[in-house]
Amino acid sequence: MVKDVRKIKTERDIQQALLTLLTQKTVRQITVADICQTSLTSRSTFYAHYIDKYDLLENMVAVHTTMFAQQVHVRFMQMIDGQIDELVQGLLADMADKRPAIQILFTIHEDHADLQANFRSLLLKEWQRFIAPYGNAMQVPADLMATMGTNVQMTVLEWTLAHGDVSNAAVADAIDTIRKAVLLQIQPATN
Amino acid sequence: MVKDVRKIKTERDIQQALLTLLTQKTVRQITVADICQTSLTSRSTFYAHYIDKYDLLENMVAVHTTMFAQQVHVRFMQMIDGQIDELVQGLLADMADKRPAIQILFTIHEDHADLQANFRSLLLKEWQRFIAPYGNAMQVPADLMATMGTNVQMTVLEWTLAHGDVSNAAVADAIDTIRKAVLLQIQPATN
DNA sequence: GACAAAGTGTTCGAAAACCAACGTTTAATT
DNA sequence: AATTAAACGTTGGTTTTCGAACACTTTGTC
């Protein structure tokens, strides 16, 4: 079953409209009429695709979450010690075209639509899987270090989303220092 | 008679598609099927709006030409001696959102679709109107100076289209030198 | 509490776009 | 010159979108 192009275009326009409006108003302030006006679609068409504006928002967050989940999983599998930050850099490269959307959605924190929280949750899960084998030998609680690692990566991710790249030497240094500290806690023998 | 939004959207998509394709292929190499594929419209719909791809192109060129004509006319009226380059800067500011489109169309030179030539022609006409009063007193042919002035402005216009702004001091200096030379020919008494 | 204004969600006939199919034209190959 | 493939332009039935209308809920005001 192939989707009619009109559906694809309508949904694309509606989603883009919501992103645009989110840079101007809060979710609550945005009306369905606003979205339709901006996207050049009629309200009846909107309701043919989404239950309401929250359904639209949750849908968009879900799509990006799924994409991130798949990528983060694949990349973590390929990960070698000491290249954890490269994971985030690689992810950012893959998401290049979605950057504006992700950047906007990161500012939205609704009950069932919180992309930032989803990303953090996915990264945390992978960190926990990564740390698990070392768990017993560690001096520091595994969950704590997993959270630390996650937060460092989220920081890199958000900084890069906002500034385009981690070209700033000072920032790169700061992150690297923290990264090494975190890894040292996990693998005291190596390095 | 208000246009149906679907028509607006379809034409917007088709036009955007052509612009995109023009960055990859020549007009001749681009097929109607290409345009439809890129714009997510069906071929039957394309033919409901345009006779063929050249009709589409001419249409787009005509729109930008008309817009430029109106702006250049209004601004030339407000023009004061020595602020001729500000005209181009002002025009560029007004056309900010259309910059990518204009930039691409400037590279296309078809028989009845040559935006660059149209712009040059419009500027030249205004220069001729501007110079006319000084005509008899000038040491240099009026038409020559009009052409010179036009060329300088076209250069600024194209450079700014390509590089975003005339922030480069060297470029700004070079242009200013030429501008003054041109104006000096026209108004030997003033300055 | 009455009221107006604005937003919500639904319905339905008309208009537009889709898409697959078709025969025709064009251009390249042999 | 014959053949083939690709692009052209047209057609008609199907799907989607539009737009206006409707009743209903929410919000803020007098």
Coordinates of C-alpha atoms (C1' of nucleotides) in Angstrom, one line a residue:
Chain A
M1 CA 0.0 0.0 0.0
V2 CA 1.6 3.2 -1.2
K3 CA 0.5 6.5 0.2
D4 CA -1.0 9.0 -2.1
V5 CA 1.4 11.9 -2.7
R6 CA -1.2 14.3 -1.7
K7 CA -1.2 12.8 1.8
I8 CA 2.5 13.0 2.0
K9 CA 2.5 16.6 0.9
T10 CA -0.3 17.6 3.2
E11 CA 1.4 16.0 6.2
R12 CA 4.7 17.6 5.3
D13 CA 3.1 21.0 5.1
I14 CA 1.2 20.6 8.3
Q15 CA 4.3 19.4 10.2
Q16 CA 6.4 22.2 8.9
A17 CA 3.7 24.7 9.9
L18 CA 3.7 23.4 13.4
L19 CA 7.5 23.7 13.6
T20 CA 7.3 27.3 12.3
L21 CA 4.6 28.2 14.8
L22 CA 6.5 26.6 17.7
T23 CA 9.2 29.2 17.2
Q24 CA 6.6 31.9 17.8
K25 CA 4.0 30.5 20.3
T26 CA 3.6 27.8 22.9
V27 CA 1.7 24.6 22.0
R28 CA -1.3 25.8 24.0
Q29 CA -1.4 29.1 22.1
I30 CA -1.3 27.5 18.7
T31 CA -4.7 26.8 17.3
V32 CA -5.6 24.2 14.6
A33 CA -6.7 27.2 12.5
D34 CA -3.2 28.6 12.9
I35 CA -1.6 25.4 11.6
C36 CA -4.0 25.3 8.7
Q37 CA -3.5 28.9 7.8
T38 CA 0.3 28.5 7.8
S39 CA 0.3 25.2 6.0
L40 CA -2.3 26.2 3.5
T41 CA -4.6 23.3 4.3
S42 CA -8.2 23.3 5.3
R43 CA -9.3 22.3 8.8
S44 CA -11.3 19.4 7.5
T45 CA -8.2 18.0 5.9
F46 CA -6.2 18.5 9.1
Y47 CA -8.7 16.4 11.0
A48 CA -8.5 13.8 8.2
H49 CA -4.9 13.2 9.2
Y50 CA -4.7 14.0 12.9
I51 CA -7.0 13.8 15.9
D52 CA -5.9 17.1 17.2
K53 CA -2.8 19.3 17.5
Y54 CA -1.4 17.1 20.2
D55 CA -1.7 14.0 18.1
L56 CA 0.3 15.8 15.4
L57 CA 3.0 16.8 17.9
E58 CA 3.2 13.3 19.4
N59 CA 3.4 11.9 15.9
M60 CA 6.3 14.1 15.0
V61 CA 8.2 13.4 18.2
A62 CA 7.6 9.6 17.7
V63 CA 9.1 9.7 14.2
H64 CA 12.3 11.4 15.3
T65 CA 12.5 9.2 18.4
T66 CA 12.3 6.0 16.3
M67 CA 14.9 7.3 13.9
F68 CA 17.2 8.2 16.7
A69 CA 16.6 4.8 18.4
Q70 CA 17.6 2.9 15.3
Q71 CA 20.7 4.9 14.6
V72 CA 21.9 5.0 18.2
H73 CA 21.5 1.2 18.5
V74 CA 23.4 0.5 15.3
R75 CA 26.2 2.9 16.1
F76 CA 26.6 1.7 19.7
M77 CA 27.1 -1.8 18.3
Q78 CA 30.1 -0.5 16.3
M79 CA 31.4 1.5 19.2
I80 CA 34.9 1.0 20.4
D81 CA 36.3 2.2 23.7
G82 CA 37.2 5.9 23.6
Q83 CA 35.1 6.7 20.6
I84 CA 31.9 7.3 22.5
D85 CA 31.7 10.9 21.5
E86 CA 32.2 10.0 17.9
L87 CA 28.9 8.3 18.3
V88 CA 27.2 11.6 19.0
Q89 CA 29.1 13.3 16.2
G90 CA 28.1 10.6 13.8
L91 CA 24.5 10.8 14.8
L92 CA 24.5 14.5 14.3
A93 CA 25.9 14.0 10.8
D94 CA 23.1 11.6 10.0
M95 CA 20.5 13.9 11.3
A96 CA 21.8 17.0 9.4
D97 CA 18.7 17.7 7.5
K98 CA 16.4 17.2 10.5
R99 CA 18.5 19.5 12.6
P100 CA 16.1 22.5 12.5
A101 CA 13.1 20.3 13.4
I102 CA 14.9 18.5 16.2
Q103 CA 16.2 21.8 17.6
I104 CA 12.7 23.1 17.8
L105 CA 11.1 19.9 19.2
F106 CA 13.8 19.8 21.9
T107 CA 12.2 22.9 23.4
I108 CA 8.8 21.2 23.7
H109 CA 8.1 19.2 26.8
E110 CA 4.5 17.9 26.7
D111 CA 3.3 14.9 28.5
H112 CA 3.5 12.4 25.7
A113 CA 5.7 14.5 23.4
D114 CA 9.1 15.2 24.8
L115 CA 11.8 14.5 22.2
Q116 CA 14.7 15.6 24.4
A117 CA 13.6 13.2 27.2
N118 CA 13.2 10.4 24.7
F119 CA 16.7 10.9 23.3
R120 CA 18.2 11.0 26.8
S121 CA 16.3 7.8 27.7
L122 CA 17.6 6.0 24.6
L123 CA 21.2 7.0 25.2
L124 CA 20.9 6.0 28.9
K125 CA 19.7 2.6 27.9
E126 CA 22.7 2.1 25.6
W127 CA 25.1 3.3 28.3
Q128 CA 23.6 0.9 30.8
R129 CA 24.1 -2.0 28.3
F130 CA 27.6 -0.8 27.7
I131 CA 28.6 -0.5 31.3
A132 CA 26.8 -3.7 32.5
P133 CA 29.8 -6.1 31.9
Y134 CA 32.1 -3.9 34.0
G135 CA 29.4 -3.4 36.7
N136 CA 30.7 -5.6 39.4
A137 CA 34.3 -4.4 39.2
M138 CA 33.4 -0.7 39.3
Q139 CA 34.1 1.5 42.2
V140 CA 31.2 3.8 41.4
P141 CA 27.6 2.8 40.9
A142 CA 27.1 1.8 37.3
D143 CA 23.8 3.7 36.9
L144 CA 25.5 6.9 38.1
M145 CA 28.2 6.6 35.5
A146 CA 25.7 5.7 32.8
T147 CA 23.8 8.9 33.7
M148 CA 27.0 10.9 33.6
G149 CA 27.9 9.6 30.2
T150 CA 24.5 10.2 28.9
N151 CA 24.5 13.8 30.2
V152 CA 27.8 14.5 28.6
Q153 CA 26.6 13.3 25.3
M154 CA 23.3 15.1 25.5
T155 CA 25.3 18.3 26.2
V156 CA 27.5 17.7 23.1
L157 CA 24.4 16.9 21.1
E158 CA 22.5 20.0 22.2
W159 CA 25.5 22.3 21.9
T160 CA 26.1 21.0 18.4
L161 CA 22.5 21.3 17.4
A162 CA 22.5 25.0 18.5
H163 CA 26.0 26.0 17.2
G164 CA 26.4 23.8 14.2
D165 CA 29.6 22.1 15.2
V166 CA 32.0 21.4 18.0
S167 CA 34.7 23.5 16.3
N168 CA 35.2 25.6 19.4
A169 CA 38.5 24.2 20.9
A170 CA 37.6 25.2 24.5
V171 CA 34.3 23.4 24.3
A172 CA 35.9 20.3 22.7
D173 CA 38.6 20.2 25.4
A174 CA 36.1 20.5 28.2
I175 CA 34.0 17.7 26.8
D176 CA 37.0 15.5 26.3
T177 CA 38.1 16.0 29.9
I178 CA 34.8 14.9 31.2
R179 CA 34.6 12.0 28.7
K180 CA 37.9 10.6 29.9
A181 CA 37.0 11.0 33.5
V182 CA 33.8 9.0 32.8
L183 CA 35.5 6.3 30.9
L184 CA 38.2 6.0 33.5
Q185 CA 35.6 5.1 36.1
I186 CA 34.3 2.4 33.9
Q187 CA 37.6 0.9 32.7
P188 CA 40.3 1.7 35.3
A189 CA 42.6 -0.9 33.7
T190 CA 42.6 0.3 30.1
N191 CA 44.3 3.6 29.6
Chain B
M1 CA -11.4 35.9 -8.3
V2 CA -9.3 34.3 -5.6
K3 CA -7.0 31.4 -6.5
D4 CA -7.7 28.0 -4.8
V5 CA -4.9 27.3 -2.3
R6 CA -4.3 24.0 -4.0
K7 CA -3.3 25.9 -7.2
I8 CA -1.0 28.1 -5.1
K9 CA 0.7 25.1 -3.5
T10 CA 1.0 23.1 -6.7
E11 CA 2.6 26.0 -8.5
R12 CA 4.9 26.7 -5.5
D13 CA 6.0 23.1 -5.5
I14 CA 6.5 22.9 -9.2
Q15 CA 8.5 26.2 -9.2
Q16 CA 10.6 25.1 -6.3
A17 CA 11.3 21.8 -8.1
L18 CA 12.5 23.5 -11.2
L19 CA 14.9 25.7 -9.2
T20 CA 16.2 22.6 -7.4
L21 CA 16.7 20.8 -10.7
L22 CA 18.4 23.8 -12.3
T23 CA 21.2 23.4 -9.8
Q24 CA 21.8 19.9 -11.2
K25 CA 21.0 20.0 -14.9
T26 CA 20.5 22.3 -17.8
V27 CA 17.0 23.4 -18.9
R28 CA 17.2 21.0 -21.8
Q29 CA 18.2 18.1 -19.7
I30 CA 15.3 18.6 -17.3
T31 CA 12.2 16.6 -18.2
V32 CA 8.6 17.3 -17.2
A33 CA 8.7 14.0 -15.5
D34 CA 11.7 15.2 -13.5
I35 CA 9.9 18.3 -12.3
C36 CA 6.8 16.2 -11.3
Q37 CA 8.9 13.7 -9.5
T38 CA 10.7 16.4 -7.5
S39 CA 7.6 18.4 -6.8
L40 CA 5.5 15.4 -6.0
T41 CA 2.9 16.4 -8.6
S42 CA 1.4 14.3 -11.4
R43 CA 2.2 15.1 -15.0
S44 CA -1.5 15.8 -15.8
T45 CA -1.5 18.4 -13.1
F46 CA 1.6 20.0 -14.4
Y47 CA 0.0 20.4 -17.8
A48 CA -3.1 21.9 -16.2
H49 CA -0.9 24.8 -15.0
Y50 CA 1.8 25.2 -17.7
I51 CA 2.0 24.5 -21.4
D52 CA 5.5 23.0 -21.0
K53 CA 8.7 23.5 -19.0
Y54 CA 9.6 26.6 -20.9
D55 CA 6.3 28.2 -20.1
L56 CA 7.0 27.5 -16.4
L57 CA 10.4 29.0 -16.6
E58 CA 9.2 32.1 -18.5
N59 CA 6.5 32.5 -15.9
M60 CA 9.0 32.5 -13.0
V61 CA 11.3 34.9 -14.8
A62 CA 8.4 37.2 -15.5
V63 CA 7.3 37.3 -11.9
H64 CA 10.7 38.3 -10.6
T65 CA 11.2 40.8 -13.4
T66 CA 8.0 42.5 -12.6
M67 CA 8.8 42.7 -8.9
F68 CA 12.3 44.1 -9.6
A69 CA 10.9 46.6 -12.0
Q70 CA 8.5 48.0 -9.4
Q71 CA 11.1 48.2 -6.7
V72 CA 13.8 49.7 -8.8
H73 CA 11.4 52.3 -10.1
V74 CA 10.2 53.4 -6.7
R75 CA 13.7 53.4 -5.2
F76 CA 15.2 55.3 -8.1
M77 CA 12.7 58.0 -7.4
Q78 CA 13.9 58.4 -3.9
M79 CA 17.5 58.3 -4.9
I80 CA 19.8 61.1 -4.0
D81 CA 23.2 61.7 -5.4
G82 CA 25.9 59.4 -4.1
Q83 CA 23.5 56.9 -2.8
I84 CA 23.2 54.9 -6.0
D85 CA 24.7 51.8 -4.5
E86 CA 22.4 52.0 -1.6
L87 CA 19.7 51.4 -4.1
V88 CA 21.1 48.0 -4.9
Q89 CA 21.7 47.2 -1.2
G90 CA 18.1 48.2 -0.5
L91 CA 16.8 46.1 -3.4
L92 CA 18.7 43.1 -2.1
A93 CA 17.2 43.6 1.3
D94 CA 13.7 43.6 -0.1
M95 CA 14.5 40.5 -2.1
A96 CA 16.0 38.6 0.8
D97 CA 13.6 35.7 0.7
K98 CA 13.8 35.4 -3.0
R99 CA 17.6 35.4 -3.1
P100 CA 18.1 31.6 -3.7
A101 CA 15.6 31.7 -6.6
I102 CA 17.1 34.7 -8.2
Q103 CA 20.6 33.4 -7.8
I104 CA 19.6 30.2 -9.7
L105 CA 17.6 32.0 -12.4
F106 CA 20.5 34.4 -13.0
T107 CA 22.4 31.4 -14.4
I108 CA 19.7 30.7 -17.0
H109 CA 19.8 32.4 -20.3
E110 CA 17.0 31.2 -22.5
D111 CA 15.4 33.1 -25.3
H112 CA 12.4 34.4 -23.5
A113 CA 13.6 33.6 -20.0
D114 CA 16.7 35.6 -18.9
L115 CA 16.3 37.2 -15.6
Q116 CA 19.8 38.6 -15.4
A117 CA 19.3 40.4 -18.8
N118 CA 15.9 41.7 -17.6
F119 CA 17.4 43.1 -14.5
R120 CA 20.3 44.8 -16.4
S121 CA 17.8 46.2 -18.9
L122 CA 15.7 47.7 -16.1
L123 CA 18.6 49.2 -14.3
L124 CA 20.0 50.6 -17.6
K125 CA 16.7 52.3 -18.3
E126 CA 16.7 54.0 -14.9
W127 CA 20.3 55.1 -15.3
Q128 CA 19.4 56.7 -18.7
R129 CA 16.5 58.6 -17.1
F130 CA 18.9 59.6 -14.3
I131 CA 21.6 60.8 -16.6
A132 CA 19.4 62.5 -19.2
P133 CA 19.4 65.9 -17.6
Y134 CA 23.2 66.0 -17.5
G135 CA 23.5 64.6 -21.0
N136 CA 24.5 67.7 -22.9
A137 CA 27.0 68.9 -20.4
M138 CA 28.9 65.6 -20.2
Q139 CA 32.3 65.0 -21.6
V140 CA 31.5 61.3 -22.0
P141 CA 28.6 59.7 -24.0
A142 CA 25.6 59.4 -21.6
D143 CA 24.8 55.9 -22.8
L144 CA 28.3 54.8 -22.0
M145 CA 28.1 56.0 -18.5
A146 CA 24.7 54.6 -18.0
T147 CA 26.1 51.3 -19.1
M148 CA 29.0 51.7 -16.7
G149 CA 26.8 52.5 -13.8
T150 CA 24.5 49.6 -14.6
N151 CA 27.4 47.2 -14.8
V152 CA 28.8 48.3 -11.5
Q153 CA 25.5 47.8 -9.9
M154 CA 24.9 44.5 -11.5
T155 CA 28.3 43.4 -10.2
V156 CA 27.4 44.5 -6.6
L157 CA 24.0 42.8 -7.0
E158 CA 25.5 39.5 -8.2
W159 CA 28.3 39.5 -5.7
T160 CA 25.9 40.1 -2.9
L161 CA 23.6 37.4 -4.2
A162 CA 26.5 34.9 -4.1
H163 CA 28.2 36.0 -0.9
G164 CA 25.4 37.2 1.2
D165 CA 26.6 40.7 1.9
V166 CA 29.2 43.3 0.9
S167 CA 30.9 43.0 4.2
N168 CA 34.3 42.3 2.6
A169 CA 36.1 45.7 3.0
A170 CA 38.3 45.2 -0.1
V171 CA 35.3 44.5 -2.3
A172 CA 33.4 47.5 -0.9
D173 CA 36.3 49.7 -1.5
A174 CA 36.8 48.6 -5.0
I175 CA 33.1 49.2 -5.8
D176 CA 33.2 52.6 -4.1
T177 CA 36.1 53.7 -6.2
I178 CA 34.4 52.8 -9.4
R179 CA 31.1 54.3 -8.3
K180 CA 32.8 57.6 -7.5
A181 CA 34.5 57.5 -10.9
V182 CA 31.2 57.0 -12.6
L183 CA 29.4 59.7 -10.7
L184 CA 32.3 62.1 -11.3
Q185 CA 31.7 61.7 -15.0
I186 CA 28.1 62.6 -14.6
Q187 CA 28.4 65.4 -12.1
P188 CA 31.8 67.0 -12.5
A189 CA 30.7 70.1 -10.6
T190 CA 29.4 68.3 -7.5
N191 CA 32.2 66.7 -5.5
Chain C
dG1 C1' -25.7 34.1 35.0
dA2 C1' -26.1 36.0 30.3
dC3 C1' -23.5 37.0 26.5
dA4 C1' -20.3 37.3 22.7
dA5 C1' -16.1 35.6 20.7
dA6 C1' -13.1 32.1 19.5
dG7 C1' -11.8 27.4 19.1
dT8 C1' -13.2 22.6 18.4
dG9 C1' -14.5 18.7 15.8
dT10 C1' -17.8 16.9 12.0
dT11 C1' -20.2 16.7 7.6
dC12 C1' -20.8 16.9 2.6
dG13 C1' -21.0 18.5 -2.2
dA14 C1' -17.7 20.6 -5.5
dA15 C1' -13.2 21.2 -7.2
dA16 C1' -8.6 19.7 -7.8
dA17 C1' -5.0 16.4 -8.0
dC18 C1' -3.7 11.8 -8.6
dC19 C1' -2.4 8.0 -11.4
dA20 C1' -2.4 4.5 -14.7
dA21 C1' -3.0 3.9 -19.4
dC22 C1' -2.8 5.3 -24.0
dG23 C1' -1.1 6.8 -28.6
dT24 C1' 2.3 10.1 -30.5
dT25 C1' 6.6 12.4 -31.1
dT26 C1' 11.6 12.7 -30.7
dA27 C1' 16.2 11.1 -30.7
dA28 C1' 19.6 7.8 -30.6
dT29 C1' 21.4 3.1 -32.4
dT30 C1' 22.2 -0.2 -35.6
Chain D
dA1 C1' 15.7 3.2 -43.2
dA2 C1' 14.2 0.4 -39.3
dT3 C1' 14.1 -0.1 -34.5
dT4 C1' 14.0 1.0 -29.9
dA5 C1' 13.6 3.7 -25.8
dA6 C1' 12.5 7.8 -23.7
dA7 C1' 9.9 11.8 -23.3
dC8 C1' 5.6 14.0 -24.7
dG9 C1' 0.9 15.3 -24.2
dT10 C1' -4.0 13.5 -23.4
dT11 C1' -7.8 11.0 -21.2
dG12 C1' -11.0 9.3 -17.6
dG13 C1' -12.0 7.1 -13.3
dT14 C1' -10.5 7.4 -8.4
dT15 C1' -8.9 9.7 -4.3
dT16 C1' -8.0 13.7 -1.8
dT17 C1' -8.6 18.3 -0.5
dC18 C1' -11.3 22.3 -0.2
dG19 C1' -14.6 25.4 1.8
dA20 C1' -18.5 26.5 4.0
dA21 C1' -21.7 25.2 7.2
dC22 C1' -23.1 23.2 11.5
dA23 C1' -23.5 22.3 16.6
dC24 C1' -20.7 22.2 20.6
dT25 C1' -17.3 23.7 24.2
dT26 C1' -14.4 27.0 26.3
dT27 C1' -13.0 31.5 27.5
dG28 C1' -13.4 36.1 28.9
dT29 C1' -16.5 40.2 29.8
dC30 C1' -20.4 42.8 31.3

